[in-house]
Amino acid sequence: MLTNESDSPFDNSTSSTVSNASSGNQTALGGGPHWTTTSYSTLIVQISALLTNASLVFLFAWNRSLVTAFTIYVLNLCVANILSSAFFTTLHLIDYLYAPIELPGVNWWLGDSWCTMYQYSEWLLSGSMVNAHALIALNRFWAVTFPNSYRLKQTKLAAAGICIAQWFYMHLCILPGILLDVYIYRLPVFTDIAQCHSGTDAPFEWQAAIQLLIFDFPLVIIVGVLPVVYYKASRRRKPLVTPSTGILPTGLSGGPAAGSVSAANPVNAPTRIKSSGILAMTLMTATVLVCYVPDNLYNTLWVFNLDLGSQFYQIVTVLYELTPVFDPIWFILTLPRLRHAFLETYCSPCK
């Protein structure tokens, strides 16, 4: 989640969340666009995120055999990335291009309704990204910790239901604060500078609860689950080592067979599949730690009225915008079937 570092979330004075500028000021603010290094980088990253995620979504739509219980969670993450890039990043970029100074929200000229959309996309769509990561982490945790339960209960329908429930849960938590801001706490004041604070002027208790529940707690899940998954996977991998001679377990091969090179493949196949899923989760977690955690740390401190300064804000903004670019790349590189289908779909026509 990105915020305007120049404003306190608790200021309900004349610099309110949205101030409707006078008509003369509206004309002045409409000049531009003012291209800077930040706006160029934002545009490049936005296009890259849309291309990488949309290509993966199209791949799932084109090749339905790729849609499994696990890849539904990947698809959910791609959809969250696309929505965030299409709505929040677009408004963020427009604000950079047409505001006289390079601080988003300080000179807001798009009006009250678009400010509400800006807040909605920032809180909900940014939150949906980190929660989609958390669902993938919990899915891997379930798979390696309770494999029998996972095989019996984790169907495509169940995965889709969990993802839909996540979006309902996010709306249930976030919409009340935005509605309170729009109808009660937001004070439209006619001043020389129109302002839009993404933090909203809703009560501090709501902002703190949402920041901790929607943004911070999922990060704890993502980081905390990974070592547990590694530990459980390493313990389950040991019994799958095929002896030089012997009988295969009936649950893996479908029946007994003499130990040989060809007979060993069915035993090692589940290990390779699990390893690729764990590798994808590892890269995803690394991206979250490097790109998402600094931004989330900044915003958590900001909610509690601790400002780290504009230089830190610029750095974490760039890192945050890279997160949706890397997500689909890691899954394509680490999941063999997905990688093969991607190369066959997008690279074969060029040969």
GROMACS .gro file of C-alpha atoms in nm:
model
  351
    1MET     CA    1   0.000   0.000   0.000
    2LEU     CA    2   0.133   0.344  -0.091
    3THR     CA    3   0.062   0.661   0.100
    4ASN     CA    4   0.126   1.029   0.078
    5GLU     CA    5   0.419   1.079   0.309
    6SER     CA    6   0.367   1.451   0.347
    7ASP     CA    7   0.039   1.428   0.541
    8SER     CA    8  -0.059   1.293   0.879
    9PRO     CA    9  -0.351   1.047   0.880
   10PHE     CA   10  -0.501   1.225   1.178
   11ASP     CA   11  -0.529   1.577   1.034
   12ASN     CA   12  -0.893   1.681   0.998
   13SER     CA   13  -0.815   2.050   0.975
   14THR     CA   14  -0.841   2.268   0.668
   15SER     CA   15  -0.613   2.033   0.475
   16SER     CA   16  -0.881   1.764   0.462
   17THR     CA   17  -0.882   1.443   0.266
   18VAL     CA   18  -1.028   1.606  -0.040
   19SER     CA   19  -1.043   1.980  -0.099
   20ASN     CA   20  -1.233   2.099  -0.400
   21ALA     CA   21  -1.019   2.356  -0.573
   22SER     CA   22  -1.157   2.670  -0.729
   23SER     CA   23  -1.213   2.677  -1.104
   24GLY     CA   24  -0.901   2.885  -1.161
   25ASN     CA   25  -0.692   2.640  -0.963
   26GLN     CA   26  -0.847   2.346  -1.150
   27THR     CA   27  -0.716   2.497  -1.473
   28ALA     CA   28  -0.371   2.547  -1.326
   29LEU     CA   29  -0.358   2.192  -1.197
   30GLY     CA   30  -0.468   2.056  -1.534
   31GLY     CA   31  -0.144   2.160  -1.704
   32GLY     CA   32   0.110   1.900  -1.798
   33PRO     CA   33   0.198   1.624  -1.821
   34HIS     CA   34   0.519   1.668  -1.623
   35TRP     CA   35   0.735   1.364  -1.704
   36THR     CA   36   1.000   1.276  -1.447
   37THR     CA   37   1.221   0.977  -1.375
   38THR     CA   38   0.963   0.852  -1.126
   39SER     CA   39   0.673   0.876  -1.371
   40TYR     CA   40   0.872   0.706  -1.648
   41SER     CA   41   0.971   0.419  -1.419
   42THR     CA   42   0.613   0.385  -1.293
   43LEU     CA   43   0.480   0.362  -1.650
   44ILE     CA   44   0.740   0.101  -1.751
   45VAL     CA   45   0.675  -0.110  -1.442
   46GLN     CA   46   0.298  -0.081  -1.488
   47ILE     CA   47   0.314  -0.201  -1.849
   48SER     CA   48   0.547  -0.485  -1.749
   49ALA     CA   49   0.315  -0.595  -1.467
   50LEU     CA   50   0.010  -0.590  -1.695
   51LEU     CA   51   0.189  -0.789  -1.966
   52THR     CA   52   0.335  -1.058  -1.741
   53ASN     CA   53   0.017  -1.115  -1.541
   54ALA     CA   54  -0.220  -1.091  -1.838
   55SER     CA   55  -0.010  -1.339  -2.036
   56LEU     CA   56  -0.041  -1.590  -1.753
   57VAL     CA   57  -0.417  -1.535  -1.715
   58PHE     CA   58  -0.461  -1.583  -2.091
   59LEU     CA   59  -0.254  -1.901  -2.069
   60PHE     CA   60  -0.490  -2.044  -1.807
   61ALA     CA   61  -0.792  -1.947  -2.018
   62TRP     CA   62  -0.638  -2.097  -2.333
   63ASN     CA   63  -0.517  -2.421  -2.176
   64ARG     CA   64  -0.773  -2.536  -1.921
   65SER     CA   65  -0.564  -2.840  -1.827
   66LEU     CA   66  -0.329  -2.602  -1.644
   67VAL     CA   67  -0.606  -2.502  -1.405
   68THR     CA   68  -0.559  -2.704  -1.087
   69ALA     CA   69  -0.648  -2.643  -0.725
   70PHE     CA   70  -0.306  -2.483  -0.670
   71THR     CA   71  -0.292  -2.273  -0.987
   72ILE     CA   72  -0.630  -2.120  -0.900
   73TYR     CA   73  -0.446  -1.941  -0.619
   74VAL     CA   74  -0.184  -1.828  -0.871
   75LEU     CA   75  -0.462  -1.704  -1.099
   76ASN     CA   76  -0.615  -1.516  -0.805
   77LEU     CA   77  -0.280  -1.342  -0.743
   78CYS     CA   78  -0.249  -1.247  -1.111
   79VAL     CA   79  -0.600  -1.098  -1.112
   80ALA     CA   80  -0.517  -0.893  -0.800
   81ASN     CA   81  -0.195  -0.771  -0.965
   82ILE     CA   82  -0.379  -0.673  -1.285
   83LEU     CA   83  -0.651  -0.483  -1.099
   84SER     CA   84  -0.398  -0.299  -0.884
   85SER     CA   85  -0.185  -0.205  -1.184
   86ALA     CA   86  -0.487  -0.104  -1.395
   87PHE     CA   87  -0.662   0.111  -1.135
   88PHE     CA   88  -0.436   0.218  -0.850
   89THR     CA   89  -0.113   0.256  -1.049
   90THR     CA   90  -0.298   0.444  -1.326
   91LEU     CA   91  -0.440   0.699  -1.081
   92HIS     CA   92  -0.104   0.718  -0.908
   93LEU     CA   93   0.068   0.786  -1.242
   94ILE     CA   94  -0.186   1.048  -1.353
   95ASP     CA   95  -0.138   1.223  -1.021
   96TYR     CA   96   0.238   1.230  -1.080
   97LEU     CA   97   0.203   1.358  -1.436
   98TYR     CA   98  -0.040   1.644  -1.384
   99ALA     CA   99   0.025   1.765  -1.030
  100PRO     CA  100   0.261   2.066  -1.019
  101ILE     CA  101   0.482   1.896  -0.759
  102GLU     CA  102   0.595   1.538  -0.734
  103LEU     CA  103   0.409   1.434  -0.421
  104PRO     CA  104   0.101   1.222  -0.494
  105GLY     CA  105  -0.223   1.354  -0.350
  106VAL     CA  106  -0.097   1.699  -0.255
  107ASN     CA  107  -0.242   1.867  -0.564
  108TRP     CA  108  -0.540   1.646  -0.645
  109TRP     CA  109  -0.736   1.775  -0.943
  110LEU     CA  110  -0.943   1.467  -1.036
  111GLY     CA  111  -1.228   1.543  -0.798
  112ASP     CA  112  -1.394   1.380  -0.499
  113SER     CA  113  -1.525   1.066  -0.671
  114TRP     CA  114  -1.188   0.973  -0.818
  115CYS     CA  115  -1.026   1.030  -0.480
  116THR     CA  116  -1.266   0.773  -0.337
  117MET     CA  117  -1.167   0.533  -0.615
  118TYR     CA  118  -0.801   0.608  -0.540
  119GLN     CA  119  -0.852   0.519  -0.174
  120TYR     CA  120  -1.053   0.208  -0.260
  121SER     CA  121  -0.793   0.078  -0.504
  122GLU     CA  122  -0.508   0.154  -0.268
  123TRP     CA  123  -0.652  -0.009   0.040
  124LEU     CA  124  -0.842  -0.299  -0.117
  125LEU     CA  125  -0.642  -0.387  -0.429
  126SER     CA  126  -0.304  -0.345  -0.260
  127GLY     CA  127  -0.434  -0.552   0.030
  128SER     CA  128  -0.564  -0.820  -0.205
  129MET     CA  129  -0.213  -0.867  -0.345
  130VAL     CA  130  -0.052  -0.950  -0.011
  131ASN     CA  131  -0.350  -1.162   0.096
  132ALA     CA  132  -0.329  -1.359  -0.230
  133HIS     CA  133   0.036  -1.430  -0.146
  134ALA     CA  134  -0.073  -1.546   0.200
  135LEU     CA  135  -0.329  -1.786   0.049
  136ILE     CA  136  -0.056  -1.947  -0.163
  137ALA     CA  137   0.166  -1.984   0.144
  138LEU     CA  138  -0.119  -2.141   0.344
  139ASN     CA  139  -0.195  -2.373   0.052
  140ARG     CA  140   0.162  -2.506   0.052
  141PHE     CA  141   0.151  -2.537   0.432
  142TRP     CA  142  -0.167  -2.744   0.406
  143ALA     CA  143  -0.020  -2.962   0.130
  144VAL     CA  144   0.296  -3.062   0.319
  145THR     CA  145   0.155  -3.069   0.673
  146PHE     CA  146  -0.173  -3.252   0.613
  147PRO     CA  147  -0.126  -3.424   0.275
  148ASN     CA  148  -0.415  -3.667   0.311
  149SER     CA  149  -0.659  -3.392   0.401
  150TYR     CA  150  -0.522  -3.179   0.117
  151ARG     CA  151  -0.574  -3.452  -0.143
  152LEU     CA  152  -0.929  -3.519  -0.027
  153LYS     CA  153  -1.057  -3.166   0.031
  154GLN     CA  154  -0.854  -2.931  -0.187
  155THR     CA  155  -1.050  -2.934  -0.509
  156LYS     CA  156  -1.070  -2.664  -0.774
  157LEU     CA  157  -1.414  -2.568  -0.646
  158ALA     CA  158  -1.284  -2.536  -0.290
  159ALA     CA  159  -0.987  -2.325  -0.406
  160ALA     CA  160  -1.215  -2.094  -0.604
  161GLY     CA  161  -1.446  -2.061  -0.303
  162ILE     CA  162  -1.155  -1.966  -0.076
  163CYS     CA  163  -1.035  -1.700  -0.321
  164ILE     CA  164  -1.385  -1.553  -0.356
  165ALA     CA  165  -1.420  -1.555   0.023
  166GLN     CA  166  -1.095  -1.357   0.046
  167TRP     CA  167  -1.242  -1.079  -0.170
  168PHE     CA  168  -1.563  -1.068   0.037
  169TYR     CA  169  -1.356  -1.055   0.355
  170MET     CA  170  -1.146  -0.768   0.219
  171HIS     CA  171  -1.455  -0.566   0.122
  172LEU     CA  172  -1.616  -0.635   0.459
  173CYS     CA  173  -1.311  -0.495   0.640
  174ILE     CA  174  -1.222  -0.200   0.415
  175LEU     CA  175  -1.550  -0.059   0.281
  176PRO     CA  176  -1.679   0.064   0.620
  177GLY     CA  177  -1.377   0.290   0.669
  178ILE     CA  178  -1.398   0.434   0.319
  179LEU     CA  179  -1.773   0.496   0.353
  180LEU     CA  180  -1.717   0.665   0.689
  181ASP     CA  181  -1.456   0.886   0.527
  182VAL     CA  182  -1.682   0.978   0.235
  183TYR     CA  183  -2.003   1.049   0.426
  184ILE     CA  184  -1.885   1.161   0.771
  185TYR     CA  185  -1.519   1.246   0.816
  186ARG     CA  186  -1.422   1.393   0.482
  187LEU     CA  187  -1.441   1.773   0.490
  188PRO     CA  188  -1.446   1.929   0.141
  189VAL     CA  189  -1.292   2.273   0.182
  190PHE     CA  190  -1.231   2.528  -0.092
  191THR     CA  191  -0.860   2.609  -0.079
  192ASP     CA  192  -0.584   2.686  -0.326
  193ILE     CA  193  -0.459   2.327  -0.316
  194ALA     CA  194  -0.681   2.022  -0.361
  195GLN     CA  195  -0.566   1.727  -0.150
  196CYS     CA  196  -0.644   1.356  -0.151
  197HIS     CA  197  -0.505   1.150   0.135
  198SER     CA  198  -0.504   0.780   0.063
  199GLY     CA  199  -0.502   0.713   0.437
  200THR     CA  200  -0.859   0.849   0.474
  201ASP     CA  201  -0.983   1.057   0.767
  202ALA     CA  202  -1.173   0.763   0.912
  203PRO     CA  203  -1.105   0.692   1.283
  204PHE     CA  204  -0.751   0.600   1.378
  205GLU     CA  205  -0.875   0.276   1.537
  206TRP     CA  206  -1.008   0.159   1.200
  207GLN     CA  207  -0.689   0.252   1.014
  208ALA     CA  208  -0.467   0.078   1.268
  209ALA     CA  209  -0.684  -0.235   1.273
  210ILE     CA  210  -0.693  -0.261   0.893
  211GLN     CA  211  -0.320  -0.199   0.858
  212LEU     CA  212  -0.240  -0.476   1.106
  213LEU     CA  213  -0.510  -0.720   0.994
  214ILE     CA  214  -0.505  -0.678   0.615
  215PHE     CA  215  -0.141  -0.587   0.552
  216ASP     CA  216   0.083  -0.687   0.844
  217PHE     CA  217  -0.065  -1.019   0.955
  218PRO     CA  218  -0.055  -1.177   0.604
  219LEU     CA  219   0.316  -1.090   0.585
  220VAL     CA  220   0.373  -1.272   0.914
  221ILE     CA  221   0.196  -1.575   0.765
  222ILE     CA  222   0.404  -1.566   0.444
  223VAL     CA  223   0.737  -1.541   0.625
  224GLY     CA  224   0.645  -1.780   0.907
  225VAL     CA  225   0.507  -2.058   0.687
  226LEU     CA  226   0.816  -2.099   0.466
  227PRO     CA  227   1.051  -2.262   0.724
  228VAL     CA  228   0.769  -2.493   0.835
  229VAL     CA  229   0.708  -2.599   0.474
  230TYR     CA  230   1.079  -2.667   0.423
  231TYR     CA  231   1.096  -2.873   0.742
  232LYS     CA  232   0.789  -3.081   0.662
  233ALA     CA  233   0.892  -3.133   0.300
  234SER     CA  234   1.241  -3.249   0.399
  235ARG     CA  235   1.096  -3.503   0.643
  236ARG     CA  236   0.850  -3.636   0.385
  237ARG     CA  237   1.116  -3.659   0.117
  238LYS     CA  238   1.328  -3.913   0.305
  239PRO     CA  239   1.085  -4.209   0.287
  240LEU     CA  240   1.049  -4.148  -0.089
  241VAL     CA  241   1.410  -4.250  -0.162
  242THR     CA  242   1.388  -4.564  -0.373
  243PRO     CA  243   1.613  -4.854  -0.271
  244SER     CA  244   1.818  -5.038  -0.530
  245THR     CA  245   1.584  -5.338  -0.503
  246GLY     CA  246   1.248  -5.383  -0.344
  247ILE     CA  247   0.881  -5.317  -0.386
  248LEU     CA  248   0.728  -4.978  -0.453
  249PRO     CA  249   0.467  -4.853  -0.207
  250THR     CA  250   0.124  -4.931  -0.346
  251GLY     CA  251  -0.004  -4.579  -0.277
  252LEU     CA  252   0.249  -4.421  -0.515
  253SER     CA  253   0.270  -4.651  -0.812
  254GLY     CA  254  -0.070  -4.815  -0.804
  255GLY     CA  255   0.079  -5.160  -0.739
  256PRO     CA  256   0.398  -5.344  -0.647
  257ALA     CA  257   0.687  -5.348  -0.890
  258ALA     CA  258   1.048  -5.455  -0.880
  259GLY     CA  259   1.291  -5.176  -0.797
  260SER     CA  260   1.456  -5.042  -1.108
  261VAL     CA  261   1.535  -4.710  -1.276
  262SER     CA  262   1.201  -4.703  -1.452
  263ALA     CA  263   1.017  -4.805  -1.137
  264ALA     CA  264   1.186  -4.530  -0.940
  265ASN     CA  265   1.037  -4.251  -1.149
  266PRO     CA  266   0.683  -4.271  -1.002
  267VAL     CA  267   0.834  -4.242  -0.653
  268ASN     CA  268   1.045  -3.938  -0.729
  269ALA     CA  269   0.782  -3.759  -0.935
  270PRO     CA  270   0.579  -3.635  -0.635
  271THR     CA  271   0.901  -3.508  -0.478
  272ARG     CA  272   0.987  -3.309  -0.791
  273ILE     CA  273   0.636  -3.163  -0.807
  274LYS     CA  274   0.646  -3.059  -0.443
  275SER     CA  275   0.998  -2.922  -0.482
  276SER     CA  276   0.893  -2.700  -0.772
  277GLY     CA  277   0.599  -2.568  -0.571
  278ILE     CA  278   0.824  -2.497  -0.274
  279LEU     CA  279   1.079  -2.325  -0.499
  280ALA     CA  280   0.804  -2.103  -0.641
  281MET     CA  281   0.694  -2.020  -0.287
  282THR     CA  282   1.055  -1.943  -0.187
  283LEU     CA  283   1.103  -1.696  -0.473
  284MET     CA  284   0.763  -1.543  -0.404
  285THR     CA  285   0.852  -1.497  -0.037
  286ALA     CA  286   1.188  -1.342  -0.129
  287THR     CA  287   1.008  -1.092  -0.354
  288VAL     CA  288   0.767  -1.007  -0.074
  289LEU     CA  289   1.054  -0.953   0.170
  290VAL     CA  290   1.256  -0.733  -0.066
  291CYS     CA  291   0.979  -0.543  -0.247
  292TYR     CA  292   0.672  -0.545  -0.023
  293VAL     CA  293   0.795  -0.544   0.337
  294PRO     CA  294   0.977  -0.205   0.318
  295ASP     CA  295   0.663  -0.037   0.182
  296ASN     CA  296   0.448  -0.207   0.444
  297LEU     CA  297   0.687  -0.103   0.721
  298TYR     CA  298   0.670   0.257   0.599
  299ASN     CA  299   0.290   0.254   0.599
  300THR     CA  300   0.258   0.084   0.938
  301LEU     CA  301   0.477   0.353   1.092
  302TRP     CA  302   0.285   0.620   0.899
  303VAL     CA  303  -0.048   0.501   1.039
  304PHE     CA  304   0.099   0.540   1.388
  305ASN     CA  305   0.216   0.892   1.296
  306LEU     CA  306   0.585   0.808   1.247
  307ASP     CA  307   0.728   0.956   0.926
  308LEU     CA  308   1.048   0.814   0.772
  309GLY     CA  309   1.081   1.093   0.517
  310SER     CA  310   1.034   1.146   0.145
  311GLN     CA  311   1.357   0.973   0.035
  312PHE     CA  312   1.256   0.647   0.199
  313TYR     CA  313   0.907   0.689   0.051
  314GLN     CA  314   1.046   0.713  -0.304
  315ILE     CA  315   1.258   0.399  -0.255
  316VAL     CA  316   0.979   0.183  -0.112
  317THR     CA  317   0.742   0.305  -0.385
  318VAL     CA  318   0.972   0.176  -0.659
  319LEU     CA  319   1.022  -0.157  -0.479
  320TYR     CA  320   0.650  -0.200  -0.421
  321GLU     CA  321   0.566  -0.144  -0.787
  322LEU     CA  322   0.804  -0.424  -0.888
  323THR     CA  323   0.617  -0.690  -0.687
  324PRO     CA  324   0.345  -0.770  -0.947
  325VAL     CA  325   0.609  -0.786  -1.222
  326PHE     CA  326   0.803  -1.069  -1.059
  327ASP     CA  327   0.513  -1.280  -0.928
  328PRO     CA  328   0.410  -1.448  -1.258
  329ILE     CA  329   0.772  -1.480  -1.372
  330TRP     CA  330   0.862  -1.697  -1.071
  331PHE     CA  331   0.571  -1.934  -1.130
  332ILE     CA  332   0.652  -1.968  -1.500
  333LEU     CA  333   1.017  -2.044  -1.426
  334THR     CA  334   0.960  -2.293  -1.144
  335LEU     CA  335   0.648  -2.490  -1.245
  336PRO     CA  336   0.746  -2.726  -1.533
  337ARG     CA  337   0.402  -2.769  -1.691
  338LEU     CA  338   0.336  -2.397  -1.677
  339ARG     CA  339   0.675  -2.319  -1.826
  340HIS     CA  340   0.629  -2.570  -2.108
  341ALA     CA  341   0.281  -2.437  -2.191
  342PHE     CA  342   0.407  -2.078  -2.181
  343LEU     CA  343   0.692  -2.150  -2.423
  344GLU     CA  344   0.466  -2.352  -2.650
  345THR     CA  345   0.198  -2.080  -2.660
  346TYR     CA  346   0.410  -1.767  -2.690
  347CYS     CA  347   0.739  -1.885  -2.841
  348SER     CA  348   0.641  -2.158  -3.088
  349PRO     CA  349   0.466  -1.917  -3.333
  350CYS     CA  350   0.790  -1.719  -3.360
  351LYS     CA  351   0.993  -2.018  -3.479
   0.00000   0.00000   0.00000
